[in-house]
Amino acid sequence: MKGYQIAIVNSSSFGKWYLEHVERLQKIGKVSFFQFPEDIDGRTLAKKLFGYNIIISSVTPSFSKEFFDYKDETLLISRHGIGYNNIDITAATEKKTKVAIVSPLVERDAVAENAISNLMMLVRKSVDSVITTRNDGWNQRASFLGNTLTGKTFGVVGCGNIGTRVAEIFKNGFNGNVIVNDPKENQEWAKKHSIKYVTLEELLFQADIISLNASLDGTSHHILNKKTFAKMKRGVYITNAARGALVCEEDLLEAIEVGIVKGLATDVMIEEPANHTHPYFNNKQILITPHTSAYTAECLKGMGNKCVLDVENMIQGKKIECLVNP
């Protein structure tokens, strides 16, 4: 098993809570932790990671074609998550680098629940009321007038692994009318849960609450923009636990200003980590959490175990589950 060097890249959670994950890797090879700027160029990244033939990666940085052009042999990149849009899969395949992700089921409940909990904090103004009460402002409670979710029309954009769970919670938890939009329709699932597939335009027009759960690609980048905001009901709430770039940030701020969007709860930003000078942070109608949707004990343990198992299976010549480029 000698000769393996393992790099843990830009992960704030791997090995922090479950030390056994690192201990298992140390039985295989040298383990090092790295933190790089998210916009580091591929050539520099390749130089920094030269000699490391196994990488466990976070959502950043970008493992681009340039990275693979300058990188020496990389046997495996195991994503500590389910997204892989920061990895050039074609370039990885040409370099004979296996790319694996965590099973979507590992994150399903945690991410869906966070999308809902952030939404509820936003709609009921929970954060402001807690802060005010801690500052001896109990008598200001009448200023925290929120909205009820029960019976509303809920729209889910992107109805795959996590989106379906969000839709189920909306349906069963709030007894609402749930409409969803996704290029791939699962009519059997929709019928079982009394949920209806609609066009994106119909969803935007009807929904009181919108949850973004789409994957980020060429068709979904800035799927919420000035044109799509103009089609929404006035006073709509939005929750985003998917990717920041699904929303055009400038257009979102304008939609809030003119009263189309009543509030945004987002766990993701286009640039992460987000700087406190970002205009989102100065807007009282926006609630931001630092990409913590997967941060439950159950989820992080499962994610870490999957990454370690990827490495163990690879060196033992066993099948690696959830390979992106099999």
PDB file of N, CA, C and O in Angstrom, residues 5-26 29-37 45 48-49 52 54-58 60-61 63 80 295 304 307-308:
ATOM      1  N   GLN A   5      -0.408   9.059  -1.634  1.00  0.00           N
ATOM      2  CA  GLN A   5      -0.452  10.335  -0.940  1.00  0.00           C
ATOM      3  C   GLN A   5      -1.834  10.930  -1.146  1.00  0.00           C
ATOM      4  O   GLN A   5      -2.287  11.085  -2.290  1.00  0.00           O
ATOM      5  N   ILE A   6      -2.482  11.259  -0.045  1.00  0.00           N
ATOM      6  CA  ILE A   6      -3.896  11.639  -0.071  1.00  0.00           C
ATOM      7  C   ILE A   6      -4.043  13.099   0.342  1.00  0.00           C
ATOM      8  O   ILE A   6      -3.586  13.496   1.417  1.00  0.00           O
ATOM      9  N   ALA A   7      -4.676  13.880  -0.503  1.00  0.00           N
ATOM     10  CA  ALA A   7      -4.897  15.298  -0.233  1.00  0.00           C
ATOM     11  C   ALA A   7      -6.371  15.548   0.071  1.00  0.00           C
ATOM     12  O   ALA A   7      -7.236  15.163  -0.722  1.00  0.00           O
ATOM     13  N   ILE A   8      -6.644  16.163   1.213  1.00  0.00           N
ATOM     14  CA  ILE A   8      -7.992  16.603   1.556  1.00  0.00           C
ATOM     15  C   ILE A   8      -8.051  18.093   1.207  1.00  0.00           C
ATOM     16  O   ILE A   8      -7.367  18.908   1.832  1.00  0.00           O
ATOM     17  N   VAL A   9      -8.854  18.449   0.215  1.00  0.00           N
ATOM     18  CA  VAL A   9      -8.791  19.792  -0.369  1.00  0.00           C
ATOM     19  C   VAL A   9     -10.058  20.605  -0.064  1.00  0.00           C
ATOM     20  O   VAL A   9     -11.168  20.201  -0.430  1.00  0.00           O
ATOM     21  N   ASN A  10      -9.863  21.729   0.600  1.00  0.00           N
ATOM     22  CA  ASN A  10     -10.907  22.734   0.848  1.00  0.00           C
ATOM     23  C   ASN A  10     -12.130  22.211   1.598  1.00  0.00           C
ATOM     24  O   ASN A  10     -13.209  22.785   1.484  1.00  0.00           O
ATOM     25  N   SER A  11     -11.958  21.149   2.353  1.00  0.00           N
ATOM     26  CA  SER A  11     -13.087  20.643   3.132  1.00  0.00           C
ATOM     27  C   SER A  11     -12.995  21.162   4.559  1.00  0.00           C
ATOM     28  O   SER A  11     -11.973  21.000   5.226  1.00  0.00           O
ATOM     29  N   SER A  12     -14.070  21.784   5.027  1.00  0.00           N
ATOM     30  CA  SER A  12     -14.099  22.304   6.394  1.00  0.00           C
ATOM     31  C   SER A  12     -14.652  21.282   7.378  1.00  0.00           C
ATOM     32  O   SER A  12     -14.687  21.541   8.587  1.00  0.00           O
ATOM     33  N   SER A  13     -15.079  20.122   6.874  1.00  0.00           N
ATOM     34  CA  SER A  13     -15.737  19.164   7.758  1.00  0.00           C
ATOM     35  C   SER A  13     -15.134  17.770   7.737  1.00  0.00           C
ATOM     36  O   SER A  13     -15.219  17.050   8.739  1.00  0.00           O
ATOM     37  N   PHE A  14     -14.508  17.358   6.626  1.00  0.00           N
ATOM     38  CA  PHE A  14     -13.985  15.993   6.572  1.00  0.00           C
ATOM     39  C   PHE A  14     -12.911  15.796   7.642  1.00  0.00           C
ATOM     40  O   PHE A  14     -11.952  16.545   7.731  1.00  0.00           O
ATOM     41  N   GLY A  15     -13.107  14.785   8.474  1.00  0.00           N
ATOM     42  CA  GLY A  15     -12.135  14.469   9.511  1.00  0.00           C
ATOM     43  C   GLY A  15     -12.237  15.318  10.761  1.00  0.00           C
ATOM     44  O   GLY A  15     -11.535  15.076  11.744  1.00  0.00           O
ATOM     45  N   LYS A  16     -13.109  16.308  10.762  1.00  0.00           N
ATOM     46  CA  LYS A  16     -13.238  17.179  11.928  1.00  0.00           C
ATOM     47  C   LYS A  16     -14.051  16.512  13.026  1.00  0.00           C
ATOM     48  O   LYS A  16     -13.695  16.564  14.208  1.00  0.00           O
ATOM     49  N   TRP A  17     -15.153  15.909  12.626  1.00  0.00           N
ATOM     50  CA  TRP A  17     -16.038  15.296  13.616  1.00  0.00           C
ATOM     51  C   TRP A  17     -15.804  13.799  13.759  1.00  0.00           C
ATOM     52  O   TRP A  17     -16.010  13.238  14.833  1.00  0.00           O
ATOM     53  N   TYR A  18     -15.387  13.167  12.684  1.00  0.00           N
ATOM     54  CA  TYR A  18     -15.209  11.717  12.697  1.00  0.00           C
ATOM     55  C   TYR A  18     -13.753  11.393  12.378  1.00  0.00           C
ATOM     56  O   TYR A  18     -13.371  11.193  11.236  1.00  0.00           O
ATOM     57  N   LEU A  19     -12.936  11.354  13.434  1.00  0.00           N
ATOM     58  CA  LEU A  19     -11.496  11.162  13.279  1.00  0.00           C
ATOM     59  C   LEU A  19     -11.165   9.802  12.692  1.00  0.00           C
ATOM     60  O   LEU A  19     -10.101   9.624  12.100  1.00  0.00           O
ATOM     61  N   GLU A  20     -12.079   8.854  12.851  1.00  0.00           N
ATOM     62  CA  GLU A  20     -11.813   7.521  12.313  1.00  0.00           C
ATOM     63  C   GLU A  20     -11.667   7.523  10.796  1.00  0.00           C
ATOM     64  O   GLU A  20     -11.000   6.652  10.227  1.00  0.00           O
ATOM     65  N   HIS A  21     -12.263   8.511  10.137  1.00  0.00           N
ATOM     66  CA  HIS A  21     -12.127   8.591   8.686  1.00  0.00           C
ATOM     67  C   HIS A  21     -10.679   8.894   8.298  1.00  0.00           C
ATOM     68  O   HIS A  21     -10.134   8.299   7.368  1.00  0.00           O
ATOM     69  N   VAL A  22     -10.061   9.815   9.026  1.00  0.00           N
ATOM     70  CA  VAL A  22      -8.659  10.138   8.765  1.00  0.00           C
ATOM     71  C   VAL A  22      -7.765   8.968   9.156  1.00  0.00           C
ATOM     72  O   VAL A  22      -6.807   8.629   8.446  1.00  0.00           O
ATOM     73  N   GLU A  23      -8.074   8.327  10.264  1.00  0.00           N
ATOM     74  CA  GLU A  23      -7.264   7.195  10.725  1.00  0.00           C
ATOM     75  C   GLU A  23      -7.274   6.049   9.719  1.00  0.00           C
ATOM     76  O   GLU A  23      -6.232   5.406   9.490  1.00  0.00           O
ATOM     77  N   ARG A  24      -8.402   5.817   9.093  1.00  0.00           N
ATOM     78  CA  ARG A  24      -8.472   4.763   8.064  1.00  0.00           C
ATOM     79  C   ARG A  24      -7.622   5.125   6.851  1.00  0.00           C
ATOM     80  O   ARG A  24      -6.955   4.274   6.268  1.00  0.00           O
ATOM     81  N   LEU A  25      -7.634   6.401   6.482  1.00  0.00           N
ATOM     82  CA  LEU A  25      -6.815   6.833   5.351  1.00  0.00           C
ATOM     83  C   LEU A  25      -5.329   6.760   5.674  1.00  0.00           C
ATOM     84  O   LEU A  25      -4.504   6.450   4.796  1.00  0.00           O
ATOM     85  N   GLN A  26      -4.963   7.042   6.915  1.00  0.00           N
ATOM     86  CA  GLN A  26      -3.557   7.015   7.303  1.00  0.00           C
ATOM     87  C   GLN A  26      -2.969   5.613   7.242  1.00  0.00           C
ATOM     88  O   GLN A  26      -1.741   5.457   7.176  1.00  0.00           O
ATOM     89  N   GLY A  29      -1.915   5.692   3.356  1.00  0.00           N
ATOM     90  CA  GLY A  29      -0.834   6.553   2.906  1.00  0.00           C
ATOM     91  C   GLY A  29      -0.767   7.840   3.700  1.00  0.00           C
ATOM     92  O   GLY A  29      -1.459   8.015   4.709  1.00  0.00           O
ATOM     93  N   LYS A  30       0.069   8.741   3.244  1.00  0.00           N
ATOM     94  CA  LYS A  30       0.222  10.037   3.892  1.00  0.00           C
ATOM     95  C   LYS A  30      -1.010  10.891   3.612  1.00  0.00           C
ATOM     96  O   LYS A  30      -1.452  10.989   2.468  1.00  0.00           O
ATOM     97  N   VAL A  31      -1.545  11.523   4.645  1.00  0.00           N
ATOM     98  CA  VAL A  31      -2.736  12.362   4.514  1.00  0.00           C
ATOM     99  C   VAL A  31      -2.370  13.806   4.829  1.00  0.00           C
ATOM    100  O   VAL A  31      -1.796  14.097   5.882  1.00  0.00           O
ATOM    101  N   SER A  32      -2.702  14.718   3.919  1.00  0.00           N
ATOM    102  CA  SER A  32      -2.437  16.145   4.117  1.00  0.00           C
ATOM    103  C   SER A  32      -3.696  16.942   3.828  1.00  0.00           C
ATOM    104  O   SER A  32      -4.470  16.602   2.927  1.00  0.00           O
ATOM    105  N   PHE A  33      -3.869  18.032   4.581  1.00  0.00           N
ATOM    106  CA  PHE A  33      -5.018  18.917   4.396  1.00  0.00           C
ATOM    107  C   PHE A  33      -4.570  20.199   3.711  1.00  0.00           C
ATOM    108  O   PHE A  33      -3.539  20.772   4.065  1.00  0.00           O
ATOM    109  N   PHE A  34      -5.352  20.650   2.734  1.00  0.00           N
ATOM    110  CA  PHE A  34      -5.037  21.866   1.994  1.00  0.00           C
ATOM    111  C   PHE A  34      -6.247  22.793   1.965  1.00  0.00           C
ATOM    112  O   PHE A  34      -7.390  22.331   1.892  1.00  0.00           O
ATOM    113  N   GLN A  35      -5.976  24.087   1.983  1.00  0.00           N
ATOM    114  CA  GLN A  35      -7.022  25.088   1.798  1.00  0.00           C
ATOM    115  C   GLN A  35      -6.538  26.079   0.753  1.00  0.00           C
ATOM    116  O   GLN A  35      -5.579  26.815   0.984  1.00  0.00           O
ATOM    117  N   PHE A  36      -7.171  26.069  -0.414  1.00  0.00           N
ATOM    118  CA  PHE A  36      -6.771  26.934  -1.516  1.00  0.00           C
ATOM    119  C   PHE A  36      -7.847  27.978  -1.794  1.00  0.00           C
ATOM    120  O   PHE A  36      -9.028  27.745  -1.510  1.00  0.00           O
ATOM    121  N   PRO A  37      -7.455  29.114  -2.377  1.00  0.00           N
ATOM    122  CA  PRO A  37      -8.474  30.065  -2.840  1.00  0.00           C
ATOM    123  C   PRO A  37      -9.372  29.380  -3.865  1.00  0.00           C
ATOM    124  O   PRO A  37      -8.901  28.569  -4.667  1.00  0.00           O
ATOM    125  N   LEU A  45      -2.725  25.007  -9.020  1.00  0.00           N
ATOM    126  CA  LEU A  45      -3.314  23.938  -8.212  1.00  0.00           C
ATOM    127  C   LEU A  45      -2.601  22.619  -8.467  1.00  0.00           C
ATOM    128  O   LEU A  45      -2.310  21.856  -7.533  1.00  0.00           O
ATOM    129  N   LYS A  48       0.708  22.641  -6.669  1.00  0.00           N
ATOM    130  CA  LYS A  48       0.552  22.495  -5.227  1.00  0.00           C
ATOM    131  C   LYS A  48       0.242  21.045  -4.833  1.00  0.00           C
ATOM    132  O   LYS A  48       0.622  20.589  -3.748  1.00  0.00           O
ATOM    133  N   LEU A  49      -0.472  20.351  -5.714  1.00  0.00           N
ATOM    134  CA  LEU A  49      -0.892  18.980  -5.403  1.00  0.00           C
ATOM    135  C   LEU A  49      -0.040  17.933  -6.120  1.00  0.00           C
ATOM    136  O   LEU A  49      -0.403  16.754  -6.157  1.00  0.00           O
ATOM    137  N   TYR A  52       0.448  14.059  -5.133  1.00  0.00           N
ATOM    138  CA  TYR A  52      -0.732  13.501  -4.469  1.00  0.00           C
ATOM    139  C   TYR A  52      -1.585  12.778  -5.505  1.00  0.00           C
ATOM    140  O   TYR A  52      -2.086  13.391  -6.442  1.00  0.00           O
ATOM    141  N   ILE A  54      -4.264  10.770  -4.767  1.00  0.00           N
ATOM    142  CA  ILE A  54      -5.660  10.611  -4.347  1.00  0.00           C
ATOM    143  C   ILE A  54      -6.113  11.937  -3.751  1.00  0.00           C
ATOM    144  O   ILE A  54      -5.419  12.518  -2.917  1.00  0.00           O
ATOM    145  N   ILE A  55      -7.275  12.418  -4.189  1.00  0.00           N
ATOM    146  CA  ILE A  55      -7.794  13.703  -3.710  1.00  0.00           C
ATOM    147  C   ILE A  55      -9.224  13.517  -3.210  1.00  0.00           C
ATOM    148  O   ILE A  55     -10.055  12.915  -3.895  1.00  0.00           O
ATOM    149  N   ILE A  56      -9.475  14.013  -2.011  1.00  0.00           N
ATOM    150  CA  ILE A  56     -10.842  14.130  -1.509  1.00  0.00           C
ATOM    151  C   ILE A  56     -11.177  15.612  -1.537  1.00  0.00           C
ATOM    152  O   ILE A  56     -10.521  16.417  -0.871  1.00  0.00           O
ATOM    153  N   SER A  57     -12.161  15.969  -2.354  1.00  0.00           N
ATOM    154  CA  SER A  57     -12.382  17.385  -2.658  1.00  0.00           C
ATOM    155  C   SER A  57     -13.728  17.889  -2.161  1.00  0.00           C
ATOM    156  O   SER A  57     -14.693  17.129  -2.013  1.00  0.00           O
ATOM    157  N   SER A  58     -13.765  19.191  -1.956  1.00  0.00           N
ATOM    158  CA  SER A  58     -14.999  19.878  -1.596  1.00  0.00           C
ATOM    159  C   SER A  58     -15.600  20.501  -2.859  1.00  0.00           C
ATOM    160  O   SER A  58     -15.243  20.139  -3.977  1.00  0.00           O
ATOM    161  N   THR A  60     -15.144  23.448  -3.910  1.00  0.00           N
ATOM    162  CA  THR A  60     -14.098  24.254  -4.539  1.00  0.00           C
ATOM    163  C   THR A  60     -12.771  23.595  -4.220  1.00  0.00           C
ATOM    164  O   THR A  60     -12.673  22.793  -3.276  1.00  0.00           O
ATOM    165  N   PRO A  61     -11.698  23.869  -4.959  1.00  0.00           N
ATOM    166  CA  PRO A  61     -11.597  24.739  -6.124  1.00  0.00           C
ATOM    167  C   PRO A  61     -12.031  24.005  -7.392  1.00  0.00           C
ATOM    168  O   PRO A  61     -12.602  22.912  -7.318  1.00  0.00           O
ATOM    169  N   PHE A  63     -11.218  21.824 -10.550  1.00  0.00           N
ATOM    170  CA  PHE A  63     -10.250  20.898 -11.142  1.00  0.00           C
ATOM    171  C   PHE A  63     -10.491  20.925 -12.654  1.00  0.00           C
ATOM    172  O   PHE A  63     -11.202  20.092 -13.210  1.00  0.00           O
ATOM    173  N   HIS A  80     -16.470  15.015  -1.639  1.00  0.00           N
ATOM    174  CA  HIS A  80     -17.129  14.980  -0.343  1.00  0.00           C
ATOM    175  C   HIS A  80     -18.473  15.698  -0.491  1.00  0.00           C
ATOM    176  O   HIS A  80     -18.745  16.734   0.114  1.00  0.00           O
ATOM    177  N   TYR A 295     -24.809  19.608   7.031  1.00  0.00           N
ATOM    178  CA  TYR A 295     -24.191  19.533   8.339  1.00  0.00           C
ATOM    179  C   TYR A 295     -25.127  18.950   9.390  1.00  0.00           C
ATOM    180  O   TYR A 295     -25.590  19.645  10.301  1.00  0.00           O
ATOM    181  N   GLY A 304     -18.367  11.136   4.818  1.00  0.00           N
ATOM    182  CA  GLY A 304     -16.971  10.806   5.073  1.00  0.00           C
ATOM    183  C   GLY A 304     -16.680   9.341   4.870  1.00  0.00           C
ATOM    184  O   GLY A 304     -15.650   8.961   4.294  1.00  0.00           O
ATOM    185  N   CYS A 307     -16.323   8.531   1.140  1.00  0.00           N
ATOM    186  CA  CYS A 307     -15.044   8.956   0.558  1.00  0.00           C
ATOM    187  C   CYS A 307     -13.927   7.990   0.932  1.00  0.00           C
ATOM    188  O   CYS A 307     -13.106   7.611   0.091  1.00  0.00           O
ATOM    189  N   VAL A 308     -13.885   7.603   2.205  1.00  0.00           N
ATOM    190  CA  VAL A 308     -12.852   6.663   2.646  1.00  0.00           C
ATOM    191  C   VAL A 308     -13.036   5.319   1.947  1.00  0.00           C
ATOM    192  O   VAL A 308     -12.067   4.685   1.509  1.00  0.00           O
TER     193      VAL A 308
END
